[in-house]
């Protein structure tokens, strides 16, 4: 039996146990992460947490929304796959009651003909034979970084990481909203405190950080949340080296690990991810927009 549980009804210990044993779950689905990105998330829960599916349903004025929050990439059925069909039927019924639907998921879960299925992809690096140079580009960049002498990793303080990321994004003309930086900082603090988040970087000769990468990790999966780099880091390919060393360290403890880049449908970013040997994994954006015409200007896929 599948139930829709409201936030106050969810047993977070049982939820996390389900996520931790699910082969397809990423660490951003842990309750401590979800509680930060959306304080009132709910979920479909099957048979005492044998399988789960998170729901982000809100209401503004007279309209209802199921909108994926920032820093959560994809939703699916986690746990016993035998409940997929039943949860897909529950989703279909839920979609009928909502004016605006916009979240990424597996195509097989979207059976409702009123919901558009827009192709999306992310990039995953599957490590099968140890940590090697999977592409010529990666190998060349790592040797370039090693020649620079900037090879020592150090933990990056959150109050250094977030301003550095903000500075780089502003320079590129694609900054987050103010609320997104606040959310990212809260997620970094929560995940580091809970033991599954960490931020590593590389300093220059003056002791200033040239780059930093924020990860969340649980056994079998490591997820790159955000990263920054300055001109010095780009000159010496230090982002490549930093990623390589982090993967190397984690792989030494967890040979089942896959590296999740968070993905992109922007070809330039996707190709950058593929320089590390990552390959595409396909999914869909489930999309429905029955909002008034004037509202659609502000809410779209």
PDB file of C-alpha atoms in Angstrom:
ATOM      1  CA  UNK A   1       0.000   0.000   0.000  1.00  0.00           C
ATOM      2  CA  UNK A   2       1.243   3.480  -0.903  1.00  0.00           C
ATOM      3  CA  UNK A   3       0.407   6.450   1.304  1.00  0.00           C
ATOM      4  CA  UNK A   4       0.981  10.175   0.812  1.00  0.00           C
ATOM      5  CA  UNK A   5       2.600  11.273   4.078  1.00  0.00           C
ATOM      6  CA  UNK A   6       2.854  14.912   5.051  1.00  0.00           C
ATOM      7  CA  UNK A   7       6.125  16.232   6.400  1.00  0.00           C
ATOM      8  CA  UNK A   8       5.144  15.866  10.056  1.00  0.00           C
ATOM      9  CA  UNK A   9       4.168  12.220   9.469  1.00  0.00           C
ATOM     10  CA  UNK A  10       7.483  11.090   7.934  1.00  0.00           C
ATOM     11  CA  UNK A  11       9.818   8.964  10.032  1.00  0.00           C
ATOM     12  CA  UNK A  12      13.180  10.463   9.028  1.00  0.00           C
ATOM     13  CA  UNK A  13      15.188   7.551  10.425  1.00  0.00           C
ATOM     14  CA  UNK A  14      13.259   5.058   8.298  1.00  0.00           C
ATOM     15  CA  UNK A  15      13.415   7.445   5.325  1.00  0.00           C
ATOM     16  CA  UNK A  16      17.214   7.716   5.514  1.00  0.00           C
ATOM     17  CA  UNK A  17      17.572   3.958   5.958  1.00  0.00           C
ATOM     18  CA  UNK A  18      15.617   3.452   2.726  1.00  0.00           C
ATOM     19  CA  UNK A  19      17.728   6.012   0.855  1.00  0.00           C
ATOM     20  CA  UNK A  20      21.006   4.551   2.124  1.00  0.00           C
ATOM     21  CA  UNK A  21      20.150   1.055   0.938  1.00  0.00           C
ATOM     22  CA  UNK A  22      18.694   2.135  -2.444  1.00  0.00           C
ATOM     23  CA  UNK A  23      21.065   1.489  -5.340  1.00  0.00           C
ATOM     24  CA  UNK A  24      19.794   4.507  -7.327  1.00  0.00           C
ATOM     25  CA  UNK A  25      19.640   7.126  -4.560  1.00  0.00           C
ATOM     26  CA  UNK A  26      21.970  10.118  -4.279  1.00  0.00           C
ATOM     27  CA  UNK A  27      22.872  11.846  -0.987  1.00  0.00           C
ATOM     28  CA  UNK A  28      20.765  14.926  -1.742  1.00  0.00           C
ATOM     29  CA  UNK A  29      17.760  12.709  -0.945  1.00  0.00           C
ATOM     30  CA  UNK A  30      18.737  12.343   2.706  1.00  0.00           C
ATOM     31  CA  UNK A  31      16.178  13.935   5.021  1.00  0.00           C
ATOM     32  CA  UNK A  32      18.643  16.460   6.467  1.00  0.00           C
ATOM     33  CA  UNK A  33      19.297  17.806   2.937  1.00  0.00           C
ATOM     34  CA  UNK A  34      15.634  17.830   1.928  1.00  0.00           C
ATOM     35  CA  UNK A  35      14.649  19.581   5.156  1.00  0.00           C
ATOM     36  CA  UNK A  36      16.873  22.497   4.155  1.00  0.00           C
ATOM     37  CA  UNK A  37      15.835  22.811   0.494  1.00  0.00           C
ATOM     38  CA  UNK A  38      12.100  22.511   1.242  1.00  0.00           C
ATOM     39  CA  UNK A  39      10.890  22.606   4.838  1.00  0.00           C
ATOM     40  CA  UNK A  40       7.479  21.061   4.096  1.00  0.00           C
ATOM     41  CA  UNK A  41       8.265  18.295   1.623  1.00  0.00           C
ATOM     42  CA  UNK A  42       6.019  15.260   1.689  1.00  0.00           C
ATOM     43  CA  UNK A  43       6.326  11.793   0.143  1.00  0.00           C
ATOM     44  CA  UNK A  44       4.692   8.704  -1.228  1.00  0.00           C
ATOM     45  CA  UNK A  45       5.715   5.894   1.112  1.00  0.00           C
ATOM     46  CA  UNK A  46       5.084   2.223   0.383  1.00  0.00           C
ATOM     47  CA  UNK A  47       4.763  -0.555   2.964  1.00  0.00           C
ATOM     48  CA  UNK A  48       6.636   0.921   5.942  1.00  0.00           C
ATOM     49  CA  UNK A  49       9.381   2.594   3.845  1.00  0.00           C
ATOM     50  CA  UNK A  50      10.032  -0.333   1.507  1.00  0.00           C
ATOM     51  CA  UNK A  51       9.969   2.303  -1.261  1.00  0.00           C
ATOM     52  CA  UNK A  52       9.644   6.100  -1.267  1.00  0.00           C
ATOM     53  CA  UNK A  53       9.167   9.035  -3.649  1.00  0.00           C
ATOM     54  CA  UNK A  54       9.623  12.650  -2.401  1.00  0.00           C
ATOM     55  CA  UNK A  55       6.988  15.274  -3.235  1.00  0.00           C
ATOM     56  CA  UNK A  56       7.454  19.059  -3.293  1.00  0.00           C
ATOM     57  CA  UNK A  57       3.923  20.403  -3.387  1.00  0.00           C
ATOM     58  CA  UNK A  58       3.105  24.017  -2.549  1.00  0.00           C
ATOM     59  CA  UNK A  59       0.249  26.442  -3.009  1.00  0.00           C
ATOM     60  CA  UNK A  60       0.418  30.128  -3.908  1.00  0.00           C
ATOM     61  CA  UNK A  61      -2.817  32.073  -3.927  1.00  0.00           C
ATOM     62  CA  UNK A  62      -5.280  29.780  -5.718  1.00  0.00           C
ATOM     63  CA  UNK A  63      -2.719  27.786  -7.714  1.00  0.00           C
ATOM     64  CA  UNK A  64      -0.857  24.609  -6.787  1.00  0.00           C
ATOM     65  CA  UNK A  65       2.719  23.671  -7.709  1.00  0.00           C
ATOM     66  CA  UNK A  66       4.957  20.608  -7.778  1.00  0.00           C
ATOM     67  CA  UNK A  67       8.275  22.295  -8.510  1.00  0.00           C
ATOM     68  CA  UNK A  68      11.705  20.730  -7.977  1.00  0.00           C
ATOM     69  CA  UNK A  69      13.726  22.855  -5.505  1.00  0.00           C
ATOM     70  CA  UNK A  70      17.217  24.058  -6.284  1.00  0.00           C
ATOM     71  CA  UNK A  71      20.058  21.659  -5.406  1.00  0.00           C
ATOM     72  CA  UNK A  72      17.858  18.586  -5.888  1.00  0.00           C
ATOM     73  CA  UNK A  73      18.411  17.187  -9.347  1.00  0.00           C
ATOM     74  CA  UNK A  74      16.173  14.200  -9.907  1.00  0.00           C
ATOM     75  CA  UNK A  75      13.354  12.236  -8.284  1.00  0.00           C
ATOM     76  CA  UNK A  76      12.562   8.566  -8.631  1.00  0.00           C
ATOM     77  CA  UNK A  77      11.226   5.590  -6.718  1.00  0.00           C
ATOM     78  CA  UNK A  78      13.871   4.624  -4.169  1.00  0.00           C
ATOM     79  CA  UNK A  79      13.818   1.209  -2.585  1.00  0.00           C
ATOM     80  CA  UNK A  80      11.813  -1.799  -3.758  1.00  0.00           C
ATOM     81  CA  UNK A  81      11.220  -1.443  -7.518  1.00  0.00           C
ATOM     82  CA  UNK A  82       8.088  -3.588  -7.287  1.00  0.00           C
ATOM     83  CA  UNK A  83       6.244  -0.472  -6.083  1.00  0.00           C
ATOM     84  CA  UNK A  84       7.122   1.614  -9.157  1.00  0.00           C
ATOM     85  CA  UNK A  85       3.865   0.976 -11.002  1.00  0.00           C
ATOM     86  CA  UNK A  86       1.710   1.739  -7.971  1.00  0.00           C
ATOM     87  CA  UNK A  87       3.629   4.943  -7.220  1.00  0.00           C
ATOM     88  CA  UNK A  88       3.389   5.959 -10.894  1.00  0.00           C
ATOM     89  CA  UNK A  89      -0.408   5.655 -10.608  1.00  0.00           C
ATOM     90  CA  UNK A  90      -0.341   7.787  -7.458  1.00  0.00           C
ATOM     91  CA  UNK A  91       1.714  10.405  -9.286  1.00  0.00           C
ATOM     92  CA  UNK A  92      -0.784  10.446 -12.135  1.00  0.00           C
ATOM     93  CA  UNK A  93      -3.606  11.151  -9.678  1.00  0.00           C
ATOM     94  CA  UNK A  94      -1.536  13.841  -7.962  1.00  0.00           C
ATOM     95  CA  UNK A  95      -0.677  15.564 -11.262  1.00  0.00           C
ATOM     96  CA  UNK A  96      -4.401  15.931 -12.025  1.00  0.00           C
ATOM     97  CA  UNK A  97      -4.834  18.110  -8.930  1.00  0.00           C
ATOM     98  CA  UNK A  98      -1.862  20.419  -9.594  1.00  0.00           C
ATOM     99  CA  UNK A  99      -1.679  23.454 -11.887  1.00  0.00           C
ATOM    100  CA  UNK A 100       2.094  23.553 -12.399  1.00  0.00           C
ATOM    101  CA  UNK A 101       4.329  20.462 -12.544  1.00  0.00           C
ATOM    102  CA  UNK A 102       8.075  20.731 -13.177  1.00  0.00           C
ATOM    103  CA  UNK A 103      10.472  18.045 -11.947  1.00  0.00           C
ATOM    104  CA  UNK A 104      12.938  15.569 -13.401  1.00  0.00           C
ATOM    105  CA  UNK A 105      12.404  11.841 -13.125  1.00  0.00           C
ATOM    106  CA  UNK A 106      12.627   8.520 -14.954  1.00  0.00           C
ATOM    107  CA  UNK A 107      10.501   8.402 -18.084  1.00  0.00           C
ATOM    108  CA  UNK A 108       8.773   5.172 -17.058  1.00  0.00           C
ATOM    109  CA  UNK A 109       7.185   6.955 -14.072  1.00  0.00           C
ATOM    110  CA  UNK A 110       5.355   9.528 -16.202  1.00  0.00           C
ATOM    111  CA  UNK A 111       2.380   7.695 -17.701  1.00  0.00           C
ATOM    112  CA  UNK A 112       0.008  10.673 -17.687  1.00  0.00           C
ATOM    113  CA  UNK A 113      -0.650  11.908 -21.266  1.00  0.00           C
ATOM    114  CA  UNK A 114      -1.359  15.423 -19.916  1.00  0.00           C
ATOM    115  CA  UNK A 115       2.269  15.710 -18.766  1.00  0.00           C
ATOM    116  CA  UNK A 116       5.006  16.647 -21.234  1.00  0.00           C
ATOM    117  CA  UNK A 117       8.179  14.561 -21.114  1.00  0.00           C
ATOM    118  CA  UNK A 118      11.132  16.747 -22.101  1.00  0.00           C
ATOM    119  CA  UNK A 119      14.497  14.941 -22.520  1.00  0.00           C
ATOM    120  CA  UNK A 120      17.171  15.743 -19.939  1.00  0.00           C
ATOM    121  CA  UNK A 121      20.571  14.248 -19.145  1.00  0.00           C
ATOM    122  CA  UNK A 122      23.292  14.243 -16.566  1.00  0.00           C
ATOM    123  CA  UNK A 123      26.823  12.906 -16.604  1.00  0.00           C
ATOM    124  CA  UNK A 124      28.126  10.021 -14.501  1.00  0.00           C
ATOM    125  CA  UNK A 125      31.665   8.669 -14.242  1.00  0.00           C
ATOM    126  CA  UNK A 126      31.552   4.945 -13.546  1.00  0.00           C
ATOM    127  CA  UNK A 127      34.796   3.659 -12.015  1.00  0.00           C
ATOM    128  CA  UNK A 128      35.241   0.004 -12.908  1.00  0.00           C
ATOM    129  CA  UNK A 129      39.000  -0.604 -12.939  1.00  0.00           C
ATOM    130  CA  UNK A 130      40.415   1.843 -10.459  1.00  0.00           C
ATOM    131  CA  UNK A 131      41.186   5.524 -10.829  1.00  0.00           C
ATOM    132  CA  UNK A 132      43.104   6.072 -14.035  1.00  0.00           C
ATOM    133  CA  UNK A 133      43.268   8.835 -16.646  1.00  0.00           C
ATOM    134  CA  UNK A 134      40.044   7.968 -18.501  1.00  0.00           C
ATOM    135  CA  UNK A 135      40.662  10.507 -21.274  1.00  0.00           C
ATOM    136  CA  UNK A 136      43.738  12.112 -22.833  1.00  0.00           C
ATOM    137  CA  UNK A 137      42.434  15.533 -21.805  1.00  0.00           C
ATOM    138  CA  UNK A 138      42.223  14.547 -18.146  1.00  0.00           C
ATOM    139  CA  UNK A 139      45.659  12.929 -18.143  1.00  0.00           C
ATOM    140  CA  UNK A 140      47.252  15.943 -19.805  1.00  0.00           C
ATOM    141  CA  UNK A 141      45.609  18.361 -17.376  1.00  0.00           C
ATOM    142  CA  UNK A 142      46.656  16.353 -14.320  1.00  0.00           C
ATOM    143  CA  UNK A 143      50.274  16.304 -15.470  1.00  0.00           C
ATOM    144  CA  UNK A 144      50.026  20.047 -16.083  1.00  0.00           C
ATOM    145  CA  UNK A 145      48.746  20.597 -12.523  1.00  0.00           C
ATOM    146  CA  UNK A 146      51.472  18.400 -11.043  1.00  0.00           C
ATOM    147  CA  UNK A 147      54.120  20.411 -12.893  1.00  0.00           C
ATOM    148  CA  UNK A 148      52.789  23.630 -11.314  1.00  0.00           C
ATOM    149  CA  UNK A 149      53.587  22.365  -7.830  1.00  0.00           C
ATOM    150  CA  UNK A 150      50.103  23.243  -6.513  1.00  0.00           C
ATOM    151  CA  UNK A 151      49.150  19.755  -5.405  1.00  0.00           C
ATOM    152  CA  UNK A 152      48.216  19.986  -1.727  1.00  0.00           C
ATOM    153  CA  UNK A 153      44.523  19.747  -0.883  1.00  0.00           C
ATOM    154  CA  UNK A 154      42.993  21.669   2.028  1.00  0.00           C
ATOM    155  CA  UNK A 155      39.507  22.066   3.480  1.00  0.00           C
ATOM    156  CA  UNK A 156      37.837  25.269   2.257  1.00  0.00           C
ATOM    157  CA  UNK A 157      35.866  27.214   4.911  1.00  0.00           C
ATOM    158  CA  UNK A 158      32.248  27.799   3.923  1.00  0.00           C
ATOM    159  CA  UNK A 159      32.650  31.567   4.364  1.00  0.00           C
ATOM    160  CA  UNK A 160      35.448  31.428   1.775  1.00  0.00           C
ATOM    161  CA  UNK A 161      33.768  29.026  -0.651  1.00  0.00           C
ATOM    162  CA  UNK A 162      30.416  30.791  -1.109  1.00  0.00           C
ATOM    163  CA  UNK A 163      31.831  34.322  -1.772  1.00  0.00           C
ATOM    164  CA  UNK A 164      34.394  32.846  -4.214  1.00  0.00           C
ATOM    165  CA  UNK A 165      31.655  30.994  -6.082  1.00  0.00           C
ATOM    166  CA  UNK A 166      29.509  34.127  -6.150  1.00  0.00           C
ATOM    167  CA  UNK A 167      32.403  36.197  -7.525  1.00  0.00           C
ATOM    168  CA  UNK A 168      33.053  33.732 -10.343  1.00  0.00           C
ATOM    169  CA  UNK A 169      29.399  33.422 -11.320  1.00  0.00           C
ATOM    170  CA  UNK A 170      28.968  37.202 -11.377  1.00  0.00           C
ATOM    171  CA  UNK A 171      32.053  37.511 -13.602  1.00  0.00           C
ATOM    172  CA  UNK A 172      30.559  34.938 -15.976  1.00  0.00           C
ATOM    173  CA  UNK A 173      27.261  36.829 -16.041  1.00  0.00           C
ATOM    174  CA  UNK A 174      25.257  33.908 -14.656  1.00  0.00           C
ATOM    175  CA  UNK A 175      24.916  34.481 -10.908  1.00  0.00           C
ATOM    176  CA  UNK A 176      22.545  32.657  -8.587  1.00  0.00           C
ATOM    177  CA  UNK A 177      19.746  34.552  -6.930  1.00  0.00           C
ATOM    178  CA  UNK A 178      20.551  35.882  -3.457  1.00  0.00           C
ATOM    179  CA  UNK A 179      18.339  33.196  -1.901  1.00  0.00           C
ATOM    180  CA  UNK A 180      20.336  30.466  -3.697  1.00  0.00           C
ATOM    181  CA  UNK A 181      23.624  31.530  -2.089  1.00  0.00           C
ATOM    182  CA  UNK A 182      21.926  31.538   1.314  1.00  0.00           C
ATOM    183  CA  UNK A 183      20.493  28.085   0.599  1.00  0.00           C
ATOM    184  CA  UNK A 184      23.843  26.740  -0.606  1.00  0.00           C
ATOM    185  CA  UNK A 185      25.562  27.978   2.539  1.00  0.00           C
ATOM    186  CA  UNK A 186      22.896  26.351   4.730  1.00  0.00           C
ATOM    187  CA  UNK A 187      23.243  23.070   2.819  1.00  0.00           C
ATOM    188  CA  UNK A 188      27.021  23.132   3.187  1.00  0.00           C
ATOM    189  CA  UNK A 189      26.776  23.698   6.940  1.00  0.00           C
ATOM    190  CA  UNK A 190      24.123  21.010   7.421  1.00  0.00           C
ATOM    191  CA  UNK A 191      25.799  18.336   5.275  1.00  0.00           C
ATOM    192  CA  UNK A 192      29.272  18.933   6.744  1.00  0.00           C
ATOM    193  CA  UNK A 193      27.821  18.790  10.255  1.00  0.00           C
ATOM    194  CA  UNK A 194      26.028  15.529   9.390  1.00  0.00           C
ATOM    195  CA  UNK A 195      29.218  14.036   7.981  1.00  0.00           C
ATOM    196  CA  UNK A 196      28.291  13.528   4.319  1.00  0.00           C
ATOM    197  CA  UNK A 197      29.358  16.920   2.930  1.00  0.00           C
ATOM    198  CA  UNK A 198      32.846  18.343   2.451  1.00  0.00           C
ATOM    199  CA  UNK A 199      34.604  21.173   0.593  1.00  0.00           C
ATOM    200  CA  UNK A 200      38.180  20.763  -0.640  1.00  0.00           C
ATOM    201  CA  UNK A 201      40.421  23.170  -2.511  1.00  0.00           C
ATOM    202  CA  UNK A 202      43.964  24.049  -3.569  1.00  0.00           C
ATOM    203  CA  UNK A 203      45.897  27.123  -2.429  1.00  0.00           C
ATOM    204  CA  UNK A 204      48.495  29.190  -4.286  1.00  0.00           C
ATOM    205  CA  UNK A 205      51.933  30.100  -2.929  1.00  0.00           C
ATOM    206  CA  UNK A 206      50.426  33.000  -0.957  1.00  0.00           C
ATOM    207  CA  UNK A 207      47.943  30.716   0.803  1.00  0.00           C
ATOM    208  CA  UNK A 208      44.862  31.923  -1.094  1.00  0.00           C
ATOM    209  CA  UNK A 209      42.444  29.352  -2.471  1.00  0.00           C
ATOM    210  CA  UNK A 210      42.583  29.068  -6.263  1.00  0.00           C
ATOM    211  CA  UNK A 211      39.678  26.633  -6.497  1.00  0.00           C
ATOM    212  CA  UNK A 212      37.244  24.658  -4.392  1.00  0.00           C
ATOM    213  CA  UNK A 213      34.698  21.888  -4.855  1.00  0.00           C
ATOM    214  CA  UNK A 214      31.687  21.123  -2.645  1.00  0.00           C
ATOM    215  CA  UNK A 215      30.702  17.436  -2.555  1.00  0.00           C
ATOM    216  CA  UNK A 216      28.159  15.278  -0.803  1.00  0.00           C
ATOM    217  CA  UNK A 217      28.958  11.593  -0.461  1.00  0.00           C
ATOM    218  CA  UNK A 218      27.480   8.326   0.693  1.00  0.00           C
ATOM    219  CA  UNK A 219      28.721   4.842  -0.063  1.00  0.00           C
ATOM    220  CA  UNK A 220      28.711   4.183  -3.797  1.00  0.00           C
ATOM    221  CA  UNK A 221      27.906   7.771  -4.814  1.00  0.00           C
ATOM    222  CA  UNK A 222      29.685  11.102  -4.761  1.00  0.00           C
ATOM    223  CA  UNK A 223      27.924  14.204  -6.033  1.00  0.00           C
ATOM    224  CA  UNK A 224      29.564  17.466  -7.118  1.00  0.00           C
ATOM    225  CA  UNK A 225      27.268  20.243  -5.871  1.00  0.00           C
ATOM    226  CA  UNK A 226      29.212  23.378  -6.861  1.00  0.00           C
ATOM    227  CA  UNK A 227      32.741  24.543  -7.570  1.00  0.00           C
ATOM    228  CA  UNK A 228      34.752  27.706  -8.166  1.00  0.00           C
ATOM    229  CA  UNK A 229      38.096  28.484  -9.755  1.00  0.00           C
ATOM    230  CA  UNK A 230      40.096  31.621 -10.472  1.00  0.00           C
ATOM    231  CA  UNK A 231      42.411  32.405 -13.370  1.00  0.00           C
ATOM    232  CA  UNK A 232      45.364  30.791 -11.616  1.00  0.00           C
ATOM    233  CA  UNK A 233      43.500  27.517 -11.201  1.00  0.00           C
ATOM    234  CA  UNK A 234      42.372  27.533 -14.808  1.00  0.00           C
ATOM    235  CA  UNK A 235      45.908  28.256 -15.995  1.00  0.00           C
ATOM    236  CA  UNK A 236      47.224  25.137 -14.248  1.00  0.00           C
ATOM    237  CA  UNK A 237      44.125  22.892 -14.658  1.00  0.00           C
ATOM    238  CA  UNK A 238      43.745  22.615 -10.894  1.00  0.00           C
ATOM    239  CA  UNK A 239      40.021  21.749 -10.991  1.00  0.00           C
ATOM    240  CA  UNK A 240      40.859  18.580 -12.911  1.00  0.00           C
ATOM    241  CA  UNK A 241      43.584  17.718 -10.431  1.00  0.00           C
ATOM    242  CA  UNK A 242      41.386  18.424  -7.419  1.00  0.00           C
ATOM    243  CA  UNK A 243      38.638  16.172  -8.737  1.00  0.00           C
ATOM    244  CA  UNK A 244      41.170  13.426  -9.530  1.00  0.00           C
ATOM    245  CA  UNK A 245      42.662  13.458  -6.032  1.00  0.00           C
ATOM    246  CA  UNK A 246      39.257  13.457  -4.325  1.00  0.00           C
ATOM    247  CA  UNK A 247      38.100  10.521  -6.446  1.00  0.00           C
ATOM    248  CA  UNK A 248      41.361   8.734  -5.715  1.00  0.00           C
ATOM    249  CA  UNK A 249      40.934   9.195  -1.964  1.00  0.00           C
ATOM    250  CA  UNK A 250      37.311   8.030  -1.914  1.00  0.00           C
ATOM    251  CA  UNK A 251      37.933   5.115  -4.290  1.00  0.00           C
ATOM    252  CA  UNK A 252      40.568   3.826  -1.901  1.00  0.00           C
ATOM    253  CA  UNK A 253      37.765   3.315   0.628  1.00  0.00           C
ATOM    254  CA  UNK A 254      34.855   2.582  -1.716  1.00  0.00           C
ATOM    255  CA  UNK A 255      35.484   0.741  -4.996  1.00  0.00           C
ATOM    256  CA  UNK A 256      31.759   0.814  -5.848  1.00  0.00           C
ATOM    257  CA  UNK A 257      31.803   4.603  -6.183  1.00  0.00           C
ATOM    258  CA  UNK A 258      30.382   6.479  -9.133  1.00  0.00           C
ATOM    259  CA  UNK A 259      30.967  10.203  -9.632  1.00  0.00           C
ATOM    260  CA  UNK A 260      27.810  12.232 -10.255  1.00  0.00           C
ATOM    261  CA  UNK A 261      28.498  15.560 -11.950  1.00  0.00           C
ATOM    262  CA  UNK A 262      24.992  16.917 -11.521  1.00  0.00           C
ATOM    263  CA  UNK A 263      24.657  17.075 -15.262  1.00  0.00           C
ATOM    264  CA  UNK A 264      23.882  19.653 -17.843  1.00  0.00           C
ATOM    265  CA  UNK A 265      21.921  20.008 -21.052  1.00  0.00           C
ATOM    266  CA  UNK A 266      24.311  22.812 -22.060  1.00  0.00           C
ATOM    267  CA  UNK A 267      26.716  21.165 -24.542  1.00  0.00           C
ATOM    268  CA  UNK A 268      29.819  23.075 -23.362  1.00  0.00           C
ATOM    269  CA  UNK A 269      29.334  22.020 -19.722  1.00  0.00           C
ATOM    270  CA  UNK A 270      28.366  18.471 -20.661  1.00  0.00           C
ATOM    271  CA  UNK A 271      31.495  18.169 -22.806  1.00  0.00           C
ATOM    272  CA  UNK A 272      33.603  19.502 -19.909  1.00  0.00           C
ATOM    273  CA  UNK A 273      32.161  16.762 -17.697  1.00  0.00           C
ATOM    274  CA  UNK A 274      32.910  14.189 -20.362  1.00  0.00           C
ATOM    275  CA  UNK A 275      36.563  15.249 -20.319  1.00  0.00           C
ATOM    276  CA  UNK A 276      36.715  13.297 -17.068  1.00  0.00           C
ATOM    277  CA  UNK A 277      35.393  10.172 -18.779  1.00  0.00           C
ATOM    278  CA  UNK A 278      31.762  10.698 -17.760  1.00  0.00           C
ATOM    279  CA  UNK A 279      28.904   9.435 -19.909  1.00  0.00           C
ATOM    280  CA  UNK A 280      25.323  10.630 -20.298  1.00  0.00           C
ATOM    281  CA  UNK A 281      22.431   9.155 -18.347  1.00  0.00           C
ATOM    282  CA  UNK A 282      19.024   9.992 -19.778  1.00  0.00           C
ATOM    283  CA  UNK A 283      15.866  11.004 -17.924  1.00  0.00           C
ATOM    284  CA  UNK A 284      12.965  13.428 -18.511  1.00  0.00           C
ATOM    285  CA  UNK A 285      11.520  16.677 -17.227  1.00  0.00           C
ATOM    286  CA  UNK A 286       7.862  16.086 -16.320  1.00  0.00           C
ATOM    287  CA  UNK A 287       6.156  19.366 -17.227  1.00  0.00           C
ATOM    288  CA  UNK A 288       2.634  20.762 -17.048  1.00  0.00           C
ATOM    289  CA  UNK A 289       1.608  24.409 -16.985  1.00  0.00           C
ATOM    290  CA  UNK A 290      -2.062  25.270 -16.485  1.00  0.00           C
ATOM    291  CA  UNK A 291      -1.303  28.634 -14.914  1.00  0.00           C
ATOM    292  CA  UNK A 292      -2.916  31.812 -16.294  1.00  0.00           C
ATOM    293  CA  UNK A 293      -1.150  33.325 -19.299  1.00  0.00           C
ATOM    294  CA  UNK A 294       0.295  36.275 -17.366  1.00  0.00           C
ATOM    295  CA  UNK A 295       1.688  33.897 -14.706  1.00  0.00           C
ATOM    296  CA  UNK A 296       3.506  31.751 -17.288  1.00  0.00           C
ATOM    297  CA  UNK A 297       5.926  34.604 -17.948  1.00  0.00           C
ATOM    298  CA  UNK A 298       7.449  33.961 -14.527  1.00  0.00           C
ATOM    299  CA  UNK A 299       6.950  30.180 -14.253  1.00  0.00           C
ATOM    300  CA  UNK A 300       8.221  28.009 -17.090  1.00  0.00           C
ATOM    301  CA  UNK A 301      10.472  25.004 -17.625  1.00  0.00           C
TER     302      UNK A 301
END
